[in-house]
Coordinates of C-alpha atoms in Angstrom, one line a residue:
X248 CA 55.1 -2.3 20.3
X249 CA 56.5 -3.7 17.1
X250 CA 57.1 -7.2 15.7
X251 CA 58.1 -9.7 16.9
X252 CA 57.0 -8.4 20.4
X253 CA 53.5 -7.9 19.1
X254 CA 53.1 -11.4 17.8
X255 CA 54.4 -12.8 21.1
X256 CA 51.9 -10.6 23.1
X257 CA 49.0 -11.8 21.0
X258 CA 50.1 -15.5 21.3
X259 CA 50.4 -15.1 25.1
X260 CA 47.0 -13.5 25.5
X261 CA 45.4 -16.2 23.3
X262 CA 46.9 -19.0 25.3
X263 CA 46.0 -17.3 28.6
X264 CA 42.4 -17.3 27.4
X265 CA 42.7 -21.0 26.5
X266 CA 41.9 -20.3 22.8
X267 CA 43.3 -22.1 19.8
X268 CA 44.2 -20.1 16.7
X269 CA 41.0 -21.4 15.0
X270 CA 38.8 -20.2 17.9
X271 CA 40.4 -16.8 17.8
X272 CA 39.8 -16.6 14.0
X273 CA 36.0 -17.1 14.7
X274 CA 36.1 -14.1 17.1
X275 CA 37.6 -11.6 14.7
X276 CA 36.9 -12.9 11.2
X277 CA 40.5 -13.4 10.1
X278 CA 42.0 -16.5 8.6
X279 CA 44.2 -19.0 10.4
X280 CA 47.2 -18.3 8.2
X281 CA 47.0 -14.6 9.0
X282 CA 47.0 -15.3 12.8
X283 CA 49.9 -17.7 12.4
X284 CA 52.0 -15.1 10.5
X285 CA 51.2 -12.3 13.0
X286 CA 52.1 -14.5 16.0
X287 CA 55.3 -15.6 14.3
X288 CA 56.2 -12.0 13.7
X289 CA 56.3 -12.4 9.9
X290 CA 53.9 -9.5 9.2
X291 CA 52.9 -6.3 10.9
X292 CA 49.0 -6.1 10.8
X293 CA 47.1 -2.9 10.3
X294 CA 46.0 -1.0 13.4
X295 CA 42.4 -1.9 13.1
X296 CA 43.3 -5.6 12.8
X297 CA 45.4 -5.3 16.0
X298 CA 42.5 -3.7 17.7
X299 CA 40.1 -6.4 16.6
X300 CA 42.5 -9.1 17.9
X301 CA 43.0 -7.4 21.3
X302 CA 39.3 -6.8 21.8
X303 CA 38.6 -10.5 20.9
X304 CA 41.1 -11.3 23.6
X305 CA 39.6 -8.9 26.1
X306 CA 42.7 -6.8 26.2
X307 CA 42.4 -3.0 26.5
X308 CA 43.4 -1.6 23.2
X309 CA 43.8 1.9 24.7
X310 CA 46.9 0.8 26.5
X311 CA 48.8 0.2 23.2
X312 CA 47.1 2.2 20.5
X313 CA 49.4 5.2 20.9
X314 CA 52.2 2.9 20.0
X315 CA 50.9 2.5 16.4
X316 CA 50.8 5.1 13.6
X317 CA 47.2 5.0 12.4
X318 CA 48.0 5.3 8.7
X319 CA 45.4 2.8 7.7
X320 CA 42.5 5.1 8.6
X321 CA 43.2 7.0 5.4
X322 CA 40.8 6.0 2.7
X323 CA 42.5 5.1 -0.6
X324 CA 41.5 7.8 -3.1
X325 CA 40.7 5.0 -5.6
X326 CA 37.7 3.9 -3.5
X327 CA 35.9 7.2 -4.0
X328 CA 36.5 6.9 -7.7
X329 CA 35.3 3.3 -7.7
X330 CA 32.1 4.3 -5.9
X331 CA 31.5 7.1 -8.4
X332 CA 32.1 4.7 -11.2
X333 CA 29.6 2.3 -9.7
X334 CA 26.9 5.0 -9.7
X335 CA 27.6 5.9 -13.3
X336 CA 27.5 2.2 -14.3
X337 CA 24.2 1.8 -12.5
X338 CA 22.5 4.3 -14.8
X339 CA 24.4 3.5 -18.0
X340 CA 23.3 -0.2 -17.6
X341 CA 19.7 0.8 -18.2
X342 CA 20.6 2.5 -21.5
X343 CA 22.6 -0.6 -22.5
X344 CA 19.7 -3.0 -21.7
X345 CA 17.3 -0.8 -23.9
X346 CA 19.8 -0.8 -26.7
X347 CA 20.3 -4.5 -26.5
X348 CA 16.6 -5.1 -26.7
X349 CA 16.4 -2.9 -29.8
X350 CA 19.4 -4.8 -31.3
X351 CA 17.5 -8.1 -30.8
X352 CA 14.3 -6.7 -32.2
X353 CA 15.6 -4.6 -35.2
X354 CA 19.2 -5.6 -35.7
X355 CA 22.1 -3.2 -35.3
X356 CA 21.7 0.3 -36.5
X357 CA 23.6 1.5 -39.5
X358 CA 25.5 3.8 -37.2
X359 CA 26.4 1.7 -34.1
X360 CA 28.9 4.2 -32.7
X361 CA 26.5 5.4 -29.9
X362 CA 25.8 1.8 -28.8
X363 CA 29.5 1.0 -28.8
X364 CA 30.2 4.1 -26.8
X365 CA 27.6 3.0 -24.2
X366 CA 29.1 -0.5 -24.2
X367 CA 32.6 0.8 -23.5
X368 CA 31.4 3.2 -20.9
X369 CA 29.4 0.5 -19.1
X370 CA 32.3 -1.9 -19.2
X371 CA 34.9 0.6 -17.9
X372 CA 32.7 1.9 -15.1
X373 CA 31.7 -1.6 -14.0
X374 CA 35.2 -2.9 -14.0
X375 CA 36.4 0.2 -12.0
X376 CA 33.6 -0.5 -9.5
X377 CA 34.4 -4.2 -9.2
X378 CA 38.1 -3.4 -8.8
X379 CA 37.2 -1.1 -5.9
X380 CA 35.6 -4.1 -4.2
X381 CA 38.8 -6.1 -4.8
X382 CA 40.8 -3.3 -3.1
X383 CA 38.3 -3.3 -0.2
X384 CA 38.9 -7.0 0.2
X385 CA 42.3 -6.1 1.7
X386 CA 40.4 -4.4 4.5
X387 CA 37.6 -6.9 4.9
X388 CA 39.1 -10.2 3.8
X389 CA 37.0 -12.6 1.7
X390 CA 38.8 -14.9 -0.7
X391 CA 35.6 -16.3 -2.3
X392 CA 34.3 -12.8 -3.0
X393 CA 37.7 -11.7 -4.4
X394 CA 37.8 -14.7 -6.8
X395 CA 34.2 -14.1 -7.9
X396 CA 35.0 -10.4 -8.6
X397 CA 37.9 -11.3 -10.8
X398 CA 35.7 -13.9 -12.6
X399 CA 33.1 -11.3 -13.3
X400 CA 35.7 -8.9 -14.7
X401 CA 37.0 -11.7 -17.0
X402 CA 33.4 -12.4 -18.2
X403 CA 32.8 -8.7 -18.9
X404 CA 36.0 -8.4 -20.9
X405 CA 35.1 -11.4 -23.0
X406 CA 31.4 -10.5 -23.7
X407 CA 31.9 -6.8 -24.2
X408 CA 34.6 -7.5 -26.7
X409 CA 32.3 -9.9 -28.6
X410 CA 29.5 -7.3 -28.5
X411 CA 31.7 -4.6 -29.9
X412 CA 33.1 -6.9 -32.6
X413 CA 29.6 -7.8 -33.7
X414 CA 28.5 -4.1 -33.8
X415 CA 31.6 -3.0 -35.7
X416 CA 31.8 -5.9 -38.3
X417 CA 28.1 -6.9 -38.5
X418 CA 29.3 -10.5 -38.6
X419 CA 27.6 -11.4 -35.3
X420 CA 24.2 -10.7 -34.0
X421 CA 23.2 -10.8 -30.4
X422 CA 20.9 -13.7 -30.9
X423 CA 23.9 -15.9 -32.0
X424 CA 25.3 -16.0 -28.5
X425 CA 22.9 -14.3 -26.2
X426 CA 21.8 -17.4 -24.3
X427 CA 25.4 -18.4 -23.6
X428 CA 26.1 -14.8 -22.5
X429 CA 23.2 -14.8 -20.1
X430 CA 24.2 -18.2 -18.6
X431 CA 27.8 -17.0 -18.0
X432 CA 26.7 -13.7 -16.4
X433 CA 24.1 -15.6 -14.3
X434 CA 26.8 -17.8 -13.0
X435 CA 29.0 -14.8 -12.2
X436 CA 26.3 -13.0 -10.3
X437 CA 25.4 -16.1 -8.3
X438 CA 29.1 -16.6 -7.5
X439 CA 29.3 -13.0 -6.3
X440 CA 26.2 -13.5 -4.2
X441 CA 27.8 -16.5 -2.5
X442 CA 30.9 -14.3 -1.8
X443 CA 28.8 -11.8 0.1
X444 CA 27.0 -14.6 1.9
X445 CA 30.2 -15.9 3.3
X446 CA 30.7 -12.8 5.4
X447 CA 29.7 -13.4 9.0
X448 CA 26.4 -12.2 10.3
X449 CA 26.4 -8.6 11.6
X450 CA 25.4 -5.1 10.7
X451 CA 21.7 -6.2 10.6
X452 CA 22.7 -9.0 8.3
X453 CA 22.9 -6.6 5.3
X454 CA 25.8 -8.5 3.6
X455 CA 23.7 -11.7 3.7
X456 CA 20.7 -9.9 2.2
X457 CA 22.8 -8.5 -0.6
X458 CA 24.4 -11.9 -1.2
X459 CA 21.0 -13.6 -1.3
X460 CA 19.8 -11.0 -3.9
X461 CA 22.8 -11.7 -6.0
X462 CA 22.4 -15.4 -5.7
X463 CA 18.7 -15.3 -6.7
X464 CA 19.4 -12.9 -9.6
X465 CA 22.2 -15.1 -10.8
X466 CA 20.0 -18.2 -10.8
X467 CA 17.2 -16.5 -12.6
X468 CA 19.5 -15.1 -15.2
X469 CA 21.4 -18.4 -15.5
X470 CA 18.1 -20.1 -16.3
X471 CA 17.5 -17.9 -19.3
X472 CA 13.7 -18.0 -18.9
X473 CA 13.8 -15.9 -15.8
X474 CA 15.8 -13.0 -17.1
X475 CA 13.1 -10.4 -16.8
X476 CA 12.2 -11.4 -13.3
X477 CA 15.9 -11.5 -12.4
X478 CA 16.3 -7.8 -13.2
X479 CA 14.5 -6.8 -10.0
X480 CA 16.8 -8.7 -7.5
X481 CA 19.7 -7.7 -9.7
X482 CA 19.0 -4.0 -9.4
X483 CA 18.6 -4.4 -5.6
X484 CA 21.8 -6.3 -5.5
X485 CA 23.7 -3.6 -7.3
X486 CA 22.2 -0.9 -5.0
X487 CA 23.2 -3.0 -2.1
X488 CA 26.8 -3.3 -3.3
X489 CA 27.0 0.5 -3.6
X490 CA 25.6 0.9 -0.1
X491 CA 28.1 -1.6 1.4
X492 CA 30.9 0.2 -0.4
X493 CA 30.1 3.6 1.0
X494 CA 29.6 2.0 4.5
X495 CA 33.1 0.4 4.3
X496 CA 34.6 3.7 3.1
X497 CA 33.1 5.5 6.0
X498 CA 34.5 2.9 8.4
X499 CA 38.0 3.1 7.0
X500 CA 37.9 6.9 7.1
X501 CA 36.9 7.4 10.7
X502 CA 39.1 9.8 12.6
X503 CA 39.9 7.0 15.1
X504 CA 40.8 3.4 14.3
X505 CA 37.9 1.5 12.8
X506 CA 35.9 -0.5 15.3
X507 CA 36.5 -4.1 15.7
X508 CA 33.1 -4.7 14.2
X509 CA 34.6 -3.6 10.9
X510 CA 35.9 -7.0 10.4
X511 CA 33.2 -8.8 12.3
X512 CA 30.1 -7.1 10.8
X513 CA 30.8 -7.9 7.2

């Protein structure tokens, strides 16, 4: 079944169930505009999206699944790279924190090349990891999370550039702008936490736990005085992000179409 027949079929099933488009959205965690475009035949949704819609409408997916080429089950290779980058970033960040503390206490070393190398490595791996989540957003839609991820990437670009400039030229010290840097990162982490919190409850509420950790960490870091305490929820938040990513990759890569809970659980 292809468009526009598919859209008409979904519209007929929805109306037969007495559901509005808004009520159908609540059942399968899509947005109203997506439902409208599918029913109008303007877009051809991925196979797991079709399955989620049909199951929300109590229609037997097995009757139609052979009509669709299940190309979407293939995991984009970039997601594996993004997960690996996230792991590398997780460990590099500890070295960076230690070096920043030394910079504050003793000032920049005469040879700052090692610190700059760690800064660049941390920046590149973290941005690669965040971009992986942006790519995942196309499979598990979440506009708020997507905006927060791009915001965090922008903040990293600005502050890592300033850090490297200060290390190379010696014209800036970390104390000159550290508080402002903490406040901006605290805001970004809190924003990302809110993004994860906006996923619907499911999968043992793990996305909500991860989101809450990000929000708490962001607030503590934003306050400035709670930075040390914020490192604990921040570490757990980043571990949670890695766990959620590998779970999502596993869901996408199943030999059969992803379960309808793929869009409902997160």
